[in-house]
XYZ file of C-alpha atoms in Angstrom:
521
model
C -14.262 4.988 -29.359
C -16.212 2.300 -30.564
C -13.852 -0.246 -28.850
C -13.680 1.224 -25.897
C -17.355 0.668 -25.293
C -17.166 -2.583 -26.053
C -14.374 -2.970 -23.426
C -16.836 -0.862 -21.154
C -19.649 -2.838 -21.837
C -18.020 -6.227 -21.681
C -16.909 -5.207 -18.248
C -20.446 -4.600 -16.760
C -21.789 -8.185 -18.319
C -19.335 -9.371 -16.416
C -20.132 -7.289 -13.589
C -23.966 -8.131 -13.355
C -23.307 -11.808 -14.101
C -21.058 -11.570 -10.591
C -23.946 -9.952 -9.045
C -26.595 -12.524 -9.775
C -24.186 -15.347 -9.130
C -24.322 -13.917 -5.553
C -27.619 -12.581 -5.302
C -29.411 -15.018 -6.903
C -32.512 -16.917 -4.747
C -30.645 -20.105 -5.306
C -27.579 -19.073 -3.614
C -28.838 -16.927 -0.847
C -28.534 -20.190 1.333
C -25.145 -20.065 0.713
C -24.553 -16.376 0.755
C -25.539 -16.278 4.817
C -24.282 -19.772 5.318
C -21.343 -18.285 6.444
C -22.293 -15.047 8.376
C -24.688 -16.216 11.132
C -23.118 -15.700 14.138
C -22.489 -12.021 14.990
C -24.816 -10.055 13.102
C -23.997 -6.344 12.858
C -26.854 -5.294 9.713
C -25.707 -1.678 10.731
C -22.508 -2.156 8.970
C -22.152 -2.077 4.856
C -19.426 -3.685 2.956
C -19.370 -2.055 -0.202
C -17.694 -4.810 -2.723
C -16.801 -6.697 -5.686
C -16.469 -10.588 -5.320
C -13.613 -10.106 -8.086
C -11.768 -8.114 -6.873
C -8.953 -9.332 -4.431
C -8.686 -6.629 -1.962
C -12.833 -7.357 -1.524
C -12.376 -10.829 -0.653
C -9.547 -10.302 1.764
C -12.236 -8.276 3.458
C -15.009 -11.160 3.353
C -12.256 -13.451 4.776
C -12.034 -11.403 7.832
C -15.853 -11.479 8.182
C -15.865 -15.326 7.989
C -12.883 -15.698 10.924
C -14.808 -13.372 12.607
C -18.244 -15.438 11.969
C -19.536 -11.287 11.180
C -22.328 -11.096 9.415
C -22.996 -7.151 7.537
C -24.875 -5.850 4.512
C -23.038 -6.860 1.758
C -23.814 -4.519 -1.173
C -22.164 -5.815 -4.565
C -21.740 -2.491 -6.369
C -20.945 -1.379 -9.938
C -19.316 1.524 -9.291
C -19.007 2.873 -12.612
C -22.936 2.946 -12.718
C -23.058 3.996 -9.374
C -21.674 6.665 -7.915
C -24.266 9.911 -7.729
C -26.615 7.504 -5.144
C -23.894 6.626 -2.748
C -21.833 10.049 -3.402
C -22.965 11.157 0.545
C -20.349 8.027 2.078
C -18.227 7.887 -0.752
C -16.410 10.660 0.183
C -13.190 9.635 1.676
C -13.054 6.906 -0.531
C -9.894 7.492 -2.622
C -11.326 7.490 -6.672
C -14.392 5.392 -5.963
C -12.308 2.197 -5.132
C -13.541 -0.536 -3.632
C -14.168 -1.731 -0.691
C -15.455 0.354 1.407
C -17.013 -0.235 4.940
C -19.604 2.186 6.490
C -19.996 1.551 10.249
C -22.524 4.312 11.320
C -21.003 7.673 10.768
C -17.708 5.755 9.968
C -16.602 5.208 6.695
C -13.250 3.493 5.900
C -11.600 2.632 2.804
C -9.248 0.401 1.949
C -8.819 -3.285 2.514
C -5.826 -3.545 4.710
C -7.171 -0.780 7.273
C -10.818 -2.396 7.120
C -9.542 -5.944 7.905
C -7.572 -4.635 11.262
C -10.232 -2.693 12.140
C -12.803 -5.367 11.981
C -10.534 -7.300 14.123
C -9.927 -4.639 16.386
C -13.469 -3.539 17.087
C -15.140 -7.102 16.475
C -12.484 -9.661 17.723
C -14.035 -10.038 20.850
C -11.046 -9.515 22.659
C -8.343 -6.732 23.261
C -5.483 -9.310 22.086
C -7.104 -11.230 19.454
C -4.573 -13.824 17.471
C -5.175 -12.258 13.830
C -3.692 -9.119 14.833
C -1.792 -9.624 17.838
C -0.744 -7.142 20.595
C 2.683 -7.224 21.149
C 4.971 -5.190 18.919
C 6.591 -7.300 17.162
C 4.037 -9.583 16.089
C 2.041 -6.968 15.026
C 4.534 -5.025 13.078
C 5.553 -8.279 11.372
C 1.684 -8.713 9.985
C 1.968 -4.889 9.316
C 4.576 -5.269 7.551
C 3.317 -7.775 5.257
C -0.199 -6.071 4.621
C 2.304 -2.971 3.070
C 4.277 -5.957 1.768
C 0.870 -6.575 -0.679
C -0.593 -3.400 -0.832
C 2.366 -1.584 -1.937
C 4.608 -4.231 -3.585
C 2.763 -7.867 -4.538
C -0.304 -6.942 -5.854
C 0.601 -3.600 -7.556
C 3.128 -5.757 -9.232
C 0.126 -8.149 -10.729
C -1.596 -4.842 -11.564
C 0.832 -3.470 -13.926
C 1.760 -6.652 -15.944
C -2.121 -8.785 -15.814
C -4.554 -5.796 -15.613
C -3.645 -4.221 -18.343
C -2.649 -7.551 -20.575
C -6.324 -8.397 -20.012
C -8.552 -5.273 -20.328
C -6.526 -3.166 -22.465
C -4.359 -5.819 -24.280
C -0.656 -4.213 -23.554
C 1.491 -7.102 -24.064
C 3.100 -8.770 -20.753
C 6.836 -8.449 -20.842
C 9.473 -10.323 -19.396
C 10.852 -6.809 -17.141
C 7.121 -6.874 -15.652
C 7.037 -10.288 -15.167
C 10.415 -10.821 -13.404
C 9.014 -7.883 -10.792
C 6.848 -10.370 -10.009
C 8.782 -13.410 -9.512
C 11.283 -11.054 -7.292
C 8.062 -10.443 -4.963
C 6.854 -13.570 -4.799
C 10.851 -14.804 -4.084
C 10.925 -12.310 -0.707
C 7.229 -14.386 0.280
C 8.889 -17.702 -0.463
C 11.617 -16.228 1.622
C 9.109 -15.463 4.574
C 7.151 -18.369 4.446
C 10.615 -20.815 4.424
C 10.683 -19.305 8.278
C 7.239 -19.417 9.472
C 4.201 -21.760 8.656
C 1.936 -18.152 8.147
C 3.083 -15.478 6.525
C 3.709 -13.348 9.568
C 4.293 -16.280 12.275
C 3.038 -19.643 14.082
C -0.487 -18.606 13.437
C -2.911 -17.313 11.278
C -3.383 -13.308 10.887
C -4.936 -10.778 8.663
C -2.300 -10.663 6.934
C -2.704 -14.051 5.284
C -6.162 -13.267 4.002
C -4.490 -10.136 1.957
C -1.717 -12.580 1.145
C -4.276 -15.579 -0.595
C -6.468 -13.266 -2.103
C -3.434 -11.824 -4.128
C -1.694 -15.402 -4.725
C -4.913 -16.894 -5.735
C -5.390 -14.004 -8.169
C -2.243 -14.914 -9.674
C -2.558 -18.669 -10.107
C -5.469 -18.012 -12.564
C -3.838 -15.525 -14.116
C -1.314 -18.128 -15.230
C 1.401 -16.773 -13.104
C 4.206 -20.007 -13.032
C 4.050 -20.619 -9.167
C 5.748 -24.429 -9.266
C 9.072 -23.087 -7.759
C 7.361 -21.801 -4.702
C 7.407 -24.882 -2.395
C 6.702 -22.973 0.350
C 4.451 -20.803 -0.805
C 2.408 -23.911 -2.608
C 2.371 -25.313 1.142
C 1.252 -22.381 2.488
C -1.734 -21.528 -0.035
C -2.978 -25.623 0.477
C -3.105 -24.782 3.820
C -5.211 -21.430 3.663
C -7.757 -23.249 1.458
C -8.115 -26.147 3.608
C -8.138 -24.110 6.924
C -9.818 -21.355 6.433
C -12.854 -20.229 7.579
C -15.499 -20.052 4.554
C -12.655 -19.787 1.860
C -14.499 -21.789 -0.709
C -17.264 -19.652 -1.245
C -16.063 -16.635 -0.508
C -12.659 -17.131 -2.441
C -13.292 -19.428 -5.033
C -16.654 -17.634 -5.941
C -14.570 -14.379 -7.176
C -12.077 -16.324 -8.492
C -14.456 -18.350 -10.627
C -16.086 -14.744 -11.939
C -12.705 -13.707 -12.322
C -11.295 -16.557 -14.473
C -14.693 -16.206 -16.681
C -13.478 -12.558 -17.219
C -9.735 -13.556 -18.091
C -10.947 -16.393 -20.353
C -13.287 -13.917 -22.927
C -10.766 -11.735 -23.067
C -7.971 -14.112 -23.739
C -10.311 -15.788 -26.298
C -12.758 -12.863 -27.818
C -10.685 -9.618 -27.487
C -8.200 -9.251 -30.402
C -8.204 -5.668 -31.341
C -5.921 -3.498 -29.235
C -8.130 -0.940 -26.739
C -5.691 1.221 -25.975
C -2.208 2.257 -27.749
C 0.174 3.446 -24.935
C 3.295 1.772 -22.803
C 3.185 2.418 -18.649
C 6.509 1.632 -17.681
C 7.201 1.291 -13.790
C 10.064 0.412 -11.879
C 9.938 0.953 -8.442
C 13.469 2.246 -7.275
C 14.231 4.166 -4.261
C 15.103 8.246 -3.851
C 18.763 8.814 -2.737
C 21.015 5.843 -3.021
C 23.817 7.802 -4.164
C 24.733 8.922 -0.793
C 27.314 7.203 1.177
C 28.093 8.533 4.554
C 26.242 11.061 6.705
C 28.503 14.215 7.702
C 26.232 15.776 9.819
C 28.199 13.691 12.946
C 25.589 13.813 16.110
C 23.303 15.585 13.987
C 20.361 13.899 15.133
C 20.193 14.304 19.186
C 18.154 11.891 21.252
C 16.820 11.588 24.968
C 16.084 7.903 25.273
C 19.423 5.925 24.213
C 18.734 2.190 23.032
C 21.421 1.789 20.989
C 21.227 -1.902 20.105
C 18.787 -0.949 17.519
C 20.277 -0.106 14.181
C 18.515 1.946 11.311
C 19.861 0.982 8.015
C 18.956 4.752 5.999
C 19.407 6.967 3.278
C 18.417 10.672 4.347
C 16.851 11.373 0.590
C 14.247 8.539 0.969
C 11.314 10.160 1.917
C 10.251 6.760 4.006
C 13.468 6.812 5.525
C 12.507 10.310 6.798
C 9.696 9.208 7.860
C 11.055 6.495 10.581
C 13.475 9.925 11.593
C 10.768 12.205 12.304
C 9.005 9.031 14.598
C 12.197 9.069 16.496
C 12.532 12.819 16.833
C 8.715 12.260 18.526
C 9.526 9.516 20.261
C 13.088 11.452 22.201
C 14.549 7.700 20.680
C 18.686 7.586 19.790
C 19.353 4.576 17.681
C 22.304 3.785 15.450
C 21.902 5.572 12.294
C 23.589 3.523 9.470
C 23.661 5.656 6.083
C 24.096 3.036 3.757
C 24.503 2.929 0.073
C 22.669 -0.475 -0.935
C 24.173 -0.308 -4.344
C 27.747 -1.014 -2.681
C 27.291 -2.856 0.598
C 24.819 -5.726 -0.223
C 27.257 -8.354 0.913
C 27.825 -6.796 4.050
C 25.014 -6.448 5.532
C 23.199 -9.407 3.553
C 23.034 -11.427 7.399
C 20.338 -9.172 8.308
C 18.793 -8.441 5.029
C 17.387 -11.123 4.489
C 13.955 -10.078 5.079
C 14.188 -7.408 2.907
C 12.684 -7.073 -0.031
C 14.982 -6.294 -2.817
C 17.244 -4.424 -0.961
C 15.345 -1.459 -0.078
C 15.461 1.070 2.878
C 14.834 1.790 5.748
C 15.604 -1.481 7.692
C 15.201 -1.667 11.458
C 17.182 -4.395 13.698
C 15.847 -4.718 17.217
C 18.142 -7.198 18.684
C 17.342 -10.409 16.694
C 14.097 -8.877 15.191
C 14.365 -7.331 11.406
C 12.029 -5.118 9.811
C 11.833 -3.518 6.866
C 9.391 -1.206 5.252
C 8.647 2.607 6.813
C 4.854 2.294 7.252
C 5.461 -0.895 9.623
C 8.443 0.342 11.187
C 7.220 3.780 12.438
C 4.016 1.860 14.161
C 6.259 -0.490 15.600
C 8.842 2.151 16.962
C 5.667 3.762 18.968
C 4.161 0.385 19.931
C 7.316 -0.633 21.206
C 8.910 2.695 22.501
C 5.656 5.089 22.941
C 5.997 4.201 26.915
C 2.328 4.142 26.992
C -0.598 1.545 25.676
C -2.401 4.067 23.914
C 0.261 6.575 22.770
C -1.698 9.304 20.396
C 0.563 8.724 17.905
C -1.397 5.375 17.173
C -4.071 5.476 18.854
C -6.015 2.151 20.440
C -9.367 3.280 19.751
C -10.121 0.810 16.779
C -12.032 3.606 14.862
C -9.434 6.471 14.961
C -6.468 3.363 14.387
C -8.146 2.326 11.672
C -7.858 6.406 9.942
C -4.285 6.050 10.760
C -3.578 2.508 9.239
C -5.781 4.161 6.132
C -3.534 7.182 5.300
C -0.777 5.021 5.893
C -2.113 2.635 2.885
C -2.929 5.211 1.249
C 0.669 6.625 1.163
C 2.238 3.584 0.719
C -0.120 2.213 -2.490
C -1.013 5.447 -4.278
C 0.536 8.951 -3.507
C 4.020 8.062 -3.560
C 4.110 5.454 -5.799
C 1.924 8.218 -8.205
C 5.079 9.973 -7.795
C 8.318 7.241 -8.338
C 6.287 6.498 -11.377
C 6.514 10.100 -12.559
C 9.941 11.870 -11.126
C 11.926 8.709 -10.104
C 12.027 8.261 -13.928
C 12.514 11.553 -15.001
C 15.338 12.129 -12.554
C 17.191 8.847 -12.948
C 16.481 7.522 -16.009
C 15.534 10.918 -18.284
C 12.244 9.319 -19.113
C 10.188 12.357 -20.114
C 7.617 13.012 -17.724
C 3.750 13.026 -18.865
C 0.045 14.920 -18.058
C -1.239 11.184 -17.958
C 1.322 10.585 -15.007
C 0.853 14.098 -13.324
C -2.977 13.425 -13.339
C -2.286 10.441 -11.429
C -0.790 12.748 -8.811
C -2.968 15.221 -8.724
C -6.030 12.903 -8.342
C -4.102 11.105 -4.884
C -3.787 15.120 -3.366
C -7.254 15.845 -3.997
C -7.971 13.052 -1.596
C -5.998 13.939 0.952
C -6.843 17.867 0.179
C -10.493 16.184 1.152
C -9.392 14.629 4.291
C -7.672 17.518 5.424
C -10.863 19.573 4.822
C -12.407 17.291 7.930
C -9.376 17.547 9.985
C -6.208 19.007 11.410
C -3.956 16.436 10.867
C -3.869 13.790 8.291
C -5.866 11.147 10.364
C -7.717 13.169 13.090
C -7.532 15.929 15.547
C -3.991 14.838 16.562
C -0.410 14.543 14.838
C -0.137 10.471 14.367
C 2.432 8.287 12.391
C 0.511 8.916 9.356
C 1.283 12.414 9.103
C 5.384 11.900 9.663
C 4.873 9.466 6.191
C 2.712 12.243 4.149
C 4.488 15.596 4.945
C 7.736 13.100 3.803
C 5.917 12.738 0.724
C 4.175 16.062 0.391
C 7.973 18.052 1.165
C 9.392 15.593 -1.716
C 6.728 16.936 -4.281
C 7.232 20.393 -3.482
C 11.188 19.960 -4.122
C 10.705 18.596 -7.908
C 7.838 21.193 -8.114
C 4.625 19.663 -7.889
C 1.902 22.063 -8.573
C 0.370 22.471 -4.788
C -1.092 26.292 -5.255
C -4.308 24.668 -5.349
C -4.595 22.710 -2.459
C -5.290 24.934 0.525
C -6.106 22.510 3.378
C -2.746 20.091 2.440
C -0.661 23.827 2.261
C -2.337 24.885 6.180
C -1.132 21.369 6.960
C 2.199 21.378 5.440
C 3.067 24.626 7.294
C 1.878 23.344 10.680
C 4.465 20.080 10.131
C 7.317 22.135 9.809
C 6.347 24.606 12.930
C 5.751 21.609 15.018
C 7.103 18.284 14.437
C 9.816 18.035 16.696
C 13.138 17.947 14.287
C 11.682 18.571 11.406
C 14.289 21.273 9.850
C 16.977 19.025 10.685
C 15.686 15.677 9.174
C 14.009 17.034 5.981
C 15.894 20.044 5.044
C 19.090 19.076 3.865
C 18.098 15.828 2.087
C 15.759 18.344 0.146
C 18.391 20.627 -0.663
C 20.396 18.224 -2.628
C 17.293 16.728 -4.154
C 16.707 20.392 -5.451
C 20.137 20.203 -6.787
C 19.333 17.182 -8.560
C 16.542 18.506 -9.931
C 18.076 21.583 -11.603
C 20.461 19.798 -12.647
C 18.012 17.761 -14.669
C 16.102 20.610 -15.992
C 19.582 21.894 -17.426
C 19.845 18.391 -19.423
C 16.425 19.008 -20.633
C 17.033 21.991 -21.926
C 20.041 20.892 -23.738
C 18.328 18.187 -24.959
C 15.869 20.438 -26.604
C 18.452 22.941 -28.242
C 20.385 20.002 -29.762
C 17.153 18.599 -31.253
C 15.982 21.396 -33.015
């Protein structure tokens, strides 16, 4: 007990010291040197200058020359005053941006929708309008939401406030991320094209995270070239960047130097692998029916993976017949390694468009509807910047937290025997009491309408119910569940039989439980 208070109370010197640094009268020159242009004082930017995610946000303000309230906030300390907005806000993270009545958490949703309602202009070169230039900096926001920086999380956060050794598996997760971003930027001088977007100021705030963590980024030519340029080119970088990084580097260096007693005694293990790659082939032959034919796409897919579901249920809405490539990744790297190479590690679903490769679920299913939809502003992602901005949010939110709560939990129980845990299953339960919030406010996942986010959730959601997820308790994500079946178009024949033989996997793991048990006592 005693040492976690000292961790506790370490944290909030460090905290307050942040605060002042920003606050103080002697930097308040500096602190609006940089937002004077378009002021907007009815907006709050609830933030930490450490924290990377914050300063993508503050980034985004600077290209924008937006100045808001910026409200540095201890969260820990202060929850009950700003409990009335904090509401959708996903375990009191940080940031969060309250525009009016609108409140939006979540870096990666609150950086497009700044753009989108404060660019100035309907096609505004940090998140472009055409399709594939936007799903490319989509692509790469999920890139670091749900794969870069969680990666960083798991090895350096808990090395430095709970003193779990770093190992060499967590480390080389790291170095296979950063590899795929060497990858991207060895084609394009940004990270998602010829020009700058929001997805670069996710991008630095992560990679500048890790180059004072002591992450070994020498091999990374391109990415080296790349991060020179963002600090020499972008807007305000110094003191919005460098500020946070300077508080966090003061953080990193007590710990390295005064903590030597270990905080807490427990391993998190995590590898991220993917549901269902030990199907090969699909013998369901013109299972999946279509009214518009563009068969020149190809869907690389495994029918277990819930985000490959996903992308199925998009083209049941959409009437779209592509070619539908069931692939086992295990056995046919080689052959399709032409096209792959965008891909991070290997994983599904992949989308080819002609020459244009995309990978990741979130991005794709936009960029299906942007492309496809046959309208601007199709409802199943919206224009308006306010109810895009829900949908980019739940799609974050899916991506980063409630399914990766879950791999962490039954991915390893299933494949690997790992015993499950309550610490993991709170995890869970604490990402479907936000949603079981959101659906309190609303039909469908992010509004009155059915949008992409809800064909990635009920993916997710069915999944839990198969291994048996306790969801007796959540009424509004049960009313919701029951309305996706009745009327997403195709849902029976996308989700059903994938979750059949994931139910057969699970009994059959319950069975080696069990024998496990008998033969131990």
């Amino acid at each position: 007990m005693t040492s976690t208070l000292l961790k506790y109370n370490i944290i909030l010197i460090v905290l307050c010291i942040g605060m002042s640094l920003i606050h103080n009268s002697s930097g308040a020159t500096d602190r609006l040197e940089f937002f004077k242009y378009n002021c907007r004082k009815d907006i709050n930017l609830y933030f930490n200058p450490m924290n990377p995610p914050c300063r993508s946000v503050l980034l985004a303000l600077e290209a924008l020359n937006l100045e808001i309230n910026l409200i540095n906030i201890r969260l820990s300390a202060n929850k009950k005053p700003i409990e009335h907005f904090l509401k959708t806000n996903y375990k009191y993270t940080i940031p969060v941006i309250q525009d009016g009545d609108f409140v939006l958490s979540g870096s990666h949703a609150i950086i497009v929708y700044l753009v989108r309602k404060y660019g100035g202009k309907d096609d505004h070169p940090l998140y472009p309008n055409d399709p594939k230039l936007q799903a490319q900096v989509n692509q790469r926001l999920h890139f670091d939401n749900g794969t870069l920086y969680p990666a960083f999380k798991i090895q350096y956060n808990k090395w430095i406030y709970y003193r779990i050794a770093k190992t060499k598996e967590r480390e080389y997760k790291i170095h296979k991320t950063l590899e795929f971003l060497e990858n991207v930027l060895k084609k394009s001088p940004w990270t998602a094209g010829d020009s700058m977007t929001v997805a670069d100021f996710s991008l630095v705030a992560s990679i500048s995270t890790f180059q004072v963590a002591g992450v070994d980024l020498n091999k990374y030519d391109n990415i080296n070239k790349w991060f020179i340029k963002c600090t020499n080119t972008m807007a305000g970088y110094e003191n919005v960047n460098k500020n946070g990084i300077t508080l966090f580097n003061t953080l990193l260096n007590y710990f390295s130097k005064k903590m030597t007693s270990t905080l807490l005694n427990f391993n998190v293990i995590l590898i991220v692998l993917c549901i269902g790659m030990t199907l090969t082939h699909t013998s369901s032959g013109g299972k999946y029916q279509f009214l518009f034919i563009k068969k020149d796409i190809n869907l690389y897919f495994d029918p277990m993976n819930p985000p490959c579901r996903s992308v199925l249920l998009a083209l049941e809405a959409l009437n779209l017949e592509i070619n539908l490539i069931n692939i086992r990744l295990s056995t046919n790297k080689k052959h399709i390694e032409h096209f792959l190479k965008t891909n991070y590690k290997y994983t599904i679903p992949v989308i080819q468009d002609g020459n244009f490769v995309l990978s990741g679920s979130h991005a794709i299913i936009v960029y299906l509807v942007r492309k496809y939809g046959g309208k601007d502003d199709h409802p199943l992602y919206p224009n308006d910047p306010k109810l895009q901005a829900q949908v980019n949010q739940r799609l974050h939110f899916d991506n980063g937290t409630l399914y990766p709560a879950f791999k962490i939990q039954y991915n390893m129980w299933i494949y690997h025997k790992i015993l499950k845990t309550k610490e993991k299953e709170d995890k869970i339960h604490e990402a479907l009491e936000f949603l079981e919030n959101v659906l309190e406010k609303s039909y469908w996942a992010a509004g009155k309408l059915m949008t992409v986010a809800d064909f990635s959730l009920v993916t997710s959601i069915s999944t839990f119910k198969s291994v048996g997820v306790d969801l007796k308790k959540y009424d509004n994500i049960n009313e919701w569940f029951r309305m996706c079946t009745n009327t997403m178009d195709g849902y029976e024949k996308v989700n059903k039989s994938a979750l059949n033989f994931l139910i057969s996997l699970i009994n059959y793991q319950k069975e080696f439980d069990k024998l496990n048990r008998t033969q131990s006592l």
